[in-house]
PDB file of C-alpha atoms in Angstrom:
ATOM      1  CA  MET A   2     -36.439   4.913  40.165  1.00 72.00           C
ATOM      2  CA  ASP A   3     -34.965   2.747  42.099  1.00 85.00           C
ATOM      3  CA  LYS A   4     -31.326   1.151  42.583  1.00 85.00           C
ATOM      4  CA  GLN A   5     -32.136  -2.015  40.306  1.00 89.00           C
ATOM      5  CA  ASP A   6     -33.550   0.408  37.440  1.00 90.00           C
ATOM      6  CA  ILE A   7     -30.655   2.167  37.526  1.00 92.00           C
ATOM      7  CA  PHE A   8     -28.297  -0.581  37.414  1.00 91.00           C
ATOM      8  CA  GLY A   9     -30.142  -2.116  34.641  1.00 92.00           C
ATOM      9  CA  GLN A  10     -30.113   0.726  32.636  1.00 94.00           C
ATOM     10  CA  ILE A  11     -25.950   0.909  33.050  1.00 94.00           C
ATOM     11  CA  ASP A  12     -25.555  -2.593  32.155  1.00 93.00           C
ATOM     12  CA  GLY A  13     -27.736  -1.505  28.843  1.00 95.00           C
ATOM     13  CA  ILE A  14     -25.318   1.534  28.174  1.00 96.00           C
ATOM     14  CA  GLU A  15     -22.363  -0.872  28.115  1.00 95.00           C
ATOM     15  CA  GLU A  16     -23.684  -3.573  26.132  1.00 95.00           C
ATOM     16  CA  ARG A  17     -24.344  -0.868  23.383  1.00 96.00           C
ATOM     17  CA  MET A  18     -20.961   1.069  24.003  1.00 96.00           C
ATOM     18  CA  GLY A  19     -19.018  -2.610  23.469  1.00 95.00           C
ATOM     19  CA  ALA A  20     -21.371  -2.914  20.316  1.00 95.00           C
ATOM     20  CA  THR A  21     -20.241   0.392  19.193  1.00 96.00           C
ATOM     21  CA  TYR A  22     -16.450  -0.511  19.796  1.00 95.00           C
ATOM     22  CA  ALA A  23     -16.789  -3.714  17.481  1.00 95.00           C
ATOM     23  CA  GLU A  24     -18.501  -1.834  15.282  1.00 96.00           C
ATOM     24  CA  LEU A  25     -15.876   1.158  14.913  1.00 96.00           C
ATOM     25  CA  GLY A  26     -12.935  -1.640  14.927  1.00 95.00           C
ATOM     26  CA  VAL A  27     -14.323  -3.159  11.730  1.00 96.00           C
ATOM     27  CA  LEU A  28     -15.131  -0.040  10.127  1.00 95.00           C
ATOM     28  CA  LYS A  29     -11.456   0.824  11.161  1.00 94.00           C
ATOM     29  CA  LYS A  30      -9.940  -2.358   9.289  1.00 94.00           C
ATOM     30  CA  GLN A  31     -11.751  -1.838   6.059  1.00 95.00           C
ATOM     31  CA  ILE A  32     -10.673   1.989   5.869  1.00 94.00           C
ATOM     32  CA  ILE A  33      -7.079   0.618   6.339  1.00 91.00           C
ATOM     33  CA  ILE A  34      -7.654  -2.240   3.355  1.00 92.00           C
ATOM     34  CA  LEU A  35      -9.493   0.331   1.372  1.00 93.00           C
ATOM     35  CA  ILE A  36      -6.432   3.244   1.963  1.00 91.00           C
ATOM     36  CA  GLU A  37      -4.034   0.661   0.934  1.00 90.00           C
ATOM     37  CA  GLU A  38      -5.874  -0.231  -2.079  1.00 90.00           C
ATOM     38  CA  ASN A  39      -6.078   3.441  -3.196  1.00 91.00           C
ATOM     39  CA  LYS A  40      -2.333   4.037  -2.448  1.00 89.00           C
ATOM     40  CA  ARG A  41      -1.732   0.397  -4.694  1.00 87.00           C
ATOM     41  CA  LEU A  42      -3.958   1.807  -7.198  1.00 89.00           C
ATOM     42  CA  SER A  43      -2.392   5.347  -7.637  1.00 88.00           C
ATOM     43  CA  ILE A  44       1.011   4.229  -7.764  1.00 87.00           C
ATOM     44  CA  GLU A  45      -0.232   1.825 -10.555  1.00 87.00           C
ATOM     45  CA  ASN A  46      -1.627   4.507 -11.890  1.00 88.00           C
ATOM     46  CA  GLN A  47       1.956   6.507 -12.190  1.00 88.00           C
ATOM     47  CA  GLN A  48       3.974   3.945 -12.849  1.00 86.00           C
ATOM     48  CA  LEU A  49       1.005   3.729 -16.416  1.00 85.00           C
ATOM     49  CA  ARG A  50       1.407   7.003 -17.072  1.00 87.00           C
ATOM     50  CA  LYS A  51       5.010   6.616 -16.856  1.00 85.00           C
ATOM     51  CA  LEU A  52       5.368   3.871 -19.026  1.00 82.00           C
ATOM     52  CA  ILE A  53       2.633   5.697 -21.666  1.00 84.00           C
ATOM     53  CA  ARG A  54       5.134   8.806 -21.984  1.00 85.00           C
ATOM     54  CA  GLN A  55       7.596   6.922 -22.370  1.00 81.00           C
ATOM     55  CA  GLU A  56       6.212   4.796 -25.473  1.00 79.00           C
ATOM     56  CA  GLU A  57       5.167   7.942 -26.973  1.00 78.00           C
ATOM     57  CA  THR A  58       8.692   9.504 -26.930  1.00 79.00           C
ATOM     58  CA  THR A  59       9.979   6.249 -28.238  1.00 74.00           C
ATOM     59  CA  VAL A  60       7.591   6.639 -31.016  1.00 68.00           C
ATOM     60  CA  GLU A  61       7.915  10.506 -31.642  1.00 64.00           C
ATOM     61  CA  GLN A  62      12.115   9.196 -32.211  1.00 59.00           C
ATOM     62  CA  PRO A  63      13.502   9.385 -35.797  1.00 57.00           C
ATOM     63  CA  VAL A  64      13.487   5.645 -37.650  1.00 54.00           C
ATOM     64  CA  GLY A  65      17.426   5.925 -37.504  1.00 53.00           C
ATOM     65  CA  ALA A  66      17.673   6.821 -33.833  1.00 50.00           C
ATOM     66  CA  ALA A  67      19.294   3.943 -31.869  1.00 49.00           C
ATOM     67  CA  GLU A  68      17.909   3.171 -28.419  1.00 49.00           C
ATOM     68  CA  GLU A  69      20.320   2.829 -25.355  1.00 49.00           C
ATOM     69  CA  THR A  70      20.346  -0.527 -24.099  1.00 48.00           C
ATOM     70  CA  VAL A  71      21.041  -1.241 -19.978  1.00 48.00           C
ATOM     71  CA  SER A  72      23.078  -4.540 -18.828  1.00 48.00           C
ATOM     72  CA  LEU A  73      20.790  -5.590 -15.728  1.00 47.00           C
ATOM     73  CA  PRO A  74      21.812  -8.703 -13.815  1.00 57.00           C
ATOM     74  CA  GLY A  75      18.225 -10.421 -14.615  1.00 70.00           C
ATOM     75  CA  ALA A  76      14.938 -11.008 -15.224  1.00 74.00           C
ATOM     76  CA  GLY A  77      14.385 -11.516 -11.422  1.00 80.00           C
ATOM     77  CA  TYR A  78      16.377  -8.752 -10.379  1.00 82.00           C
ATOM     78  CA  ASP A  79      14.103  -6.360 -12.532  1.00 82.00           C
ATOM     79  CA  ASN A  80      10.926  -7.639 -11.259  1.00 85.00           C
ATOM     80  CA  LEU A  81      11.855  -7.195  -7.528  1.00 86.00           C
ATOM     81  CA  THR A  82      12.927  -3.416  -8.582  1.00 86.00           C
ATOM     82  CA  ARG A  83       9.907  -2.899 -10.523  1.00 86.00           C
ATOM     83  CA  LEU A  84       8.020  -3.919  -7.438  1.00 86.00           C
ATOM     84  CA  TYR A  85       9.758  -1.791  -5.268  1.00 88.00           C
ATOM     85  CA  ASN A  86       9.187   1.105  -7.525  1.00 86.00           C
ATOM     86  CA  GLU A  87       5.834   0.489  -7.379  1.00 85.00           C
ATOM     87  CA  GLY A  88       5.558   1.054  -3.648  1.00 86.00           C
ATOM     88  CA  PHE A  89       6.086  -2.665  -2.351  1.00 88.00           C
ATOM     89  CA  HIS A  90       8.982  -4.026  -0.105  1.00 88.00           C
ATOM     90  CA  ILE A  91      10.672  -6.580  -1.208  1.00 89.00           C
ATOM     91  CA  CYS A  92      12.571  -7.379   1.844  1.00 88.00           C
ATOM     92  CA  ASN A  93      12.292 -10.578   3.626  1.00 86.00           C
ATOM     93  CA  VAL A  94      11.014  -8.751   6.627  1.00 84.00           C
ATOM     94  CA  TYR A  95       7.811  -7.106   4.940  1.00 85.00           C
ATOM     95  CA  TYR A  96       7.585  -8.918   1.605  1.00 86.00           C
ATOM     96  CA  GLY A  97       4.569  -7.897  -0.283  1.00 85.00           C
ATOM     97  CA  HIS A  98       3.093  -5.281   2.261  1.00 86.00           C
ATOM     98  CA  LEU A  99       3.002  -1.707   0.894  1.00 86.00           C
ATOM     99  CA  ARG A 100       5.526   1.063   1.843  1.00 86.00           C
ATOM    100  CA  THR A 101       3.844   3.547   3.177  1.00 82.00           C
ATOM    101  CA  GLU A 102       6.451   5.524   5.135  1.00 82.00           C
ATOM    102  CA  GLY A 103       9.008   5.906   2.254  1.00 81.00           C
ATOM    103  CA  ASP A 104      12.199   4.111   1.703  1.00 86.00           C
ATOM    104  CA  CYS A 105      12.656   0.696   3.253  1.00 87.00           C
ATOM    105  CA  LEU A 106      16.358   0.177   4.300  1.00 88.00           C
ATOM    106  CA  PHE A 107      15.996  -3.676   4.101  1.00 88.00           C
ATOM    107  CA  CYS A 108      14.709  -3.246   0.916  1.00 89.00           C
ATOM    108  CA  LEU A 109      17.557  -0.853  -0.612  1.00 88.00           C
ATOM    109  CA  SER A 110      20.200  -2.852   1.012  1.00 86.00           C
ATOM    110  CA  PHE A 111      19.090  -5.864  -0.923  1.00 83.00           C
ATOM    111  CA  LEU A 112      18.621  -3.987  -3.729  1.00 83.00           C
ATOM    112  CA  ASN A 113      22.580  -2.981  -3.865  1.00 83.00           C
ATOM    113  CA  LYS A 114      23.650  -6.736  -3.095  1.00 75.00           C
TER     114      LYS A 114
END
């Protein structure tokens, strides 16, 4: 084997490794998207189960029982609170992104205003 053949083989290996790294990067991005979607769907599923349980307990109450009413600042506040509870950021820094690491101080300070 001469030197030219060895360098040719090394170049081929480098090209294949570069293509493999690019393919790995694409797969990594797809996995991130799937994980975020799975998390979002899990949170949505939990919220729907909670709503179903609440509706079941409301239906099981006697006819004469009065429901409690809570006064909240407004519909916009309700929507932001719901989004935050579903696992999304409502702060101006990460608005709409999925919260993957617990509570966000920016979001909480916004809710407490």
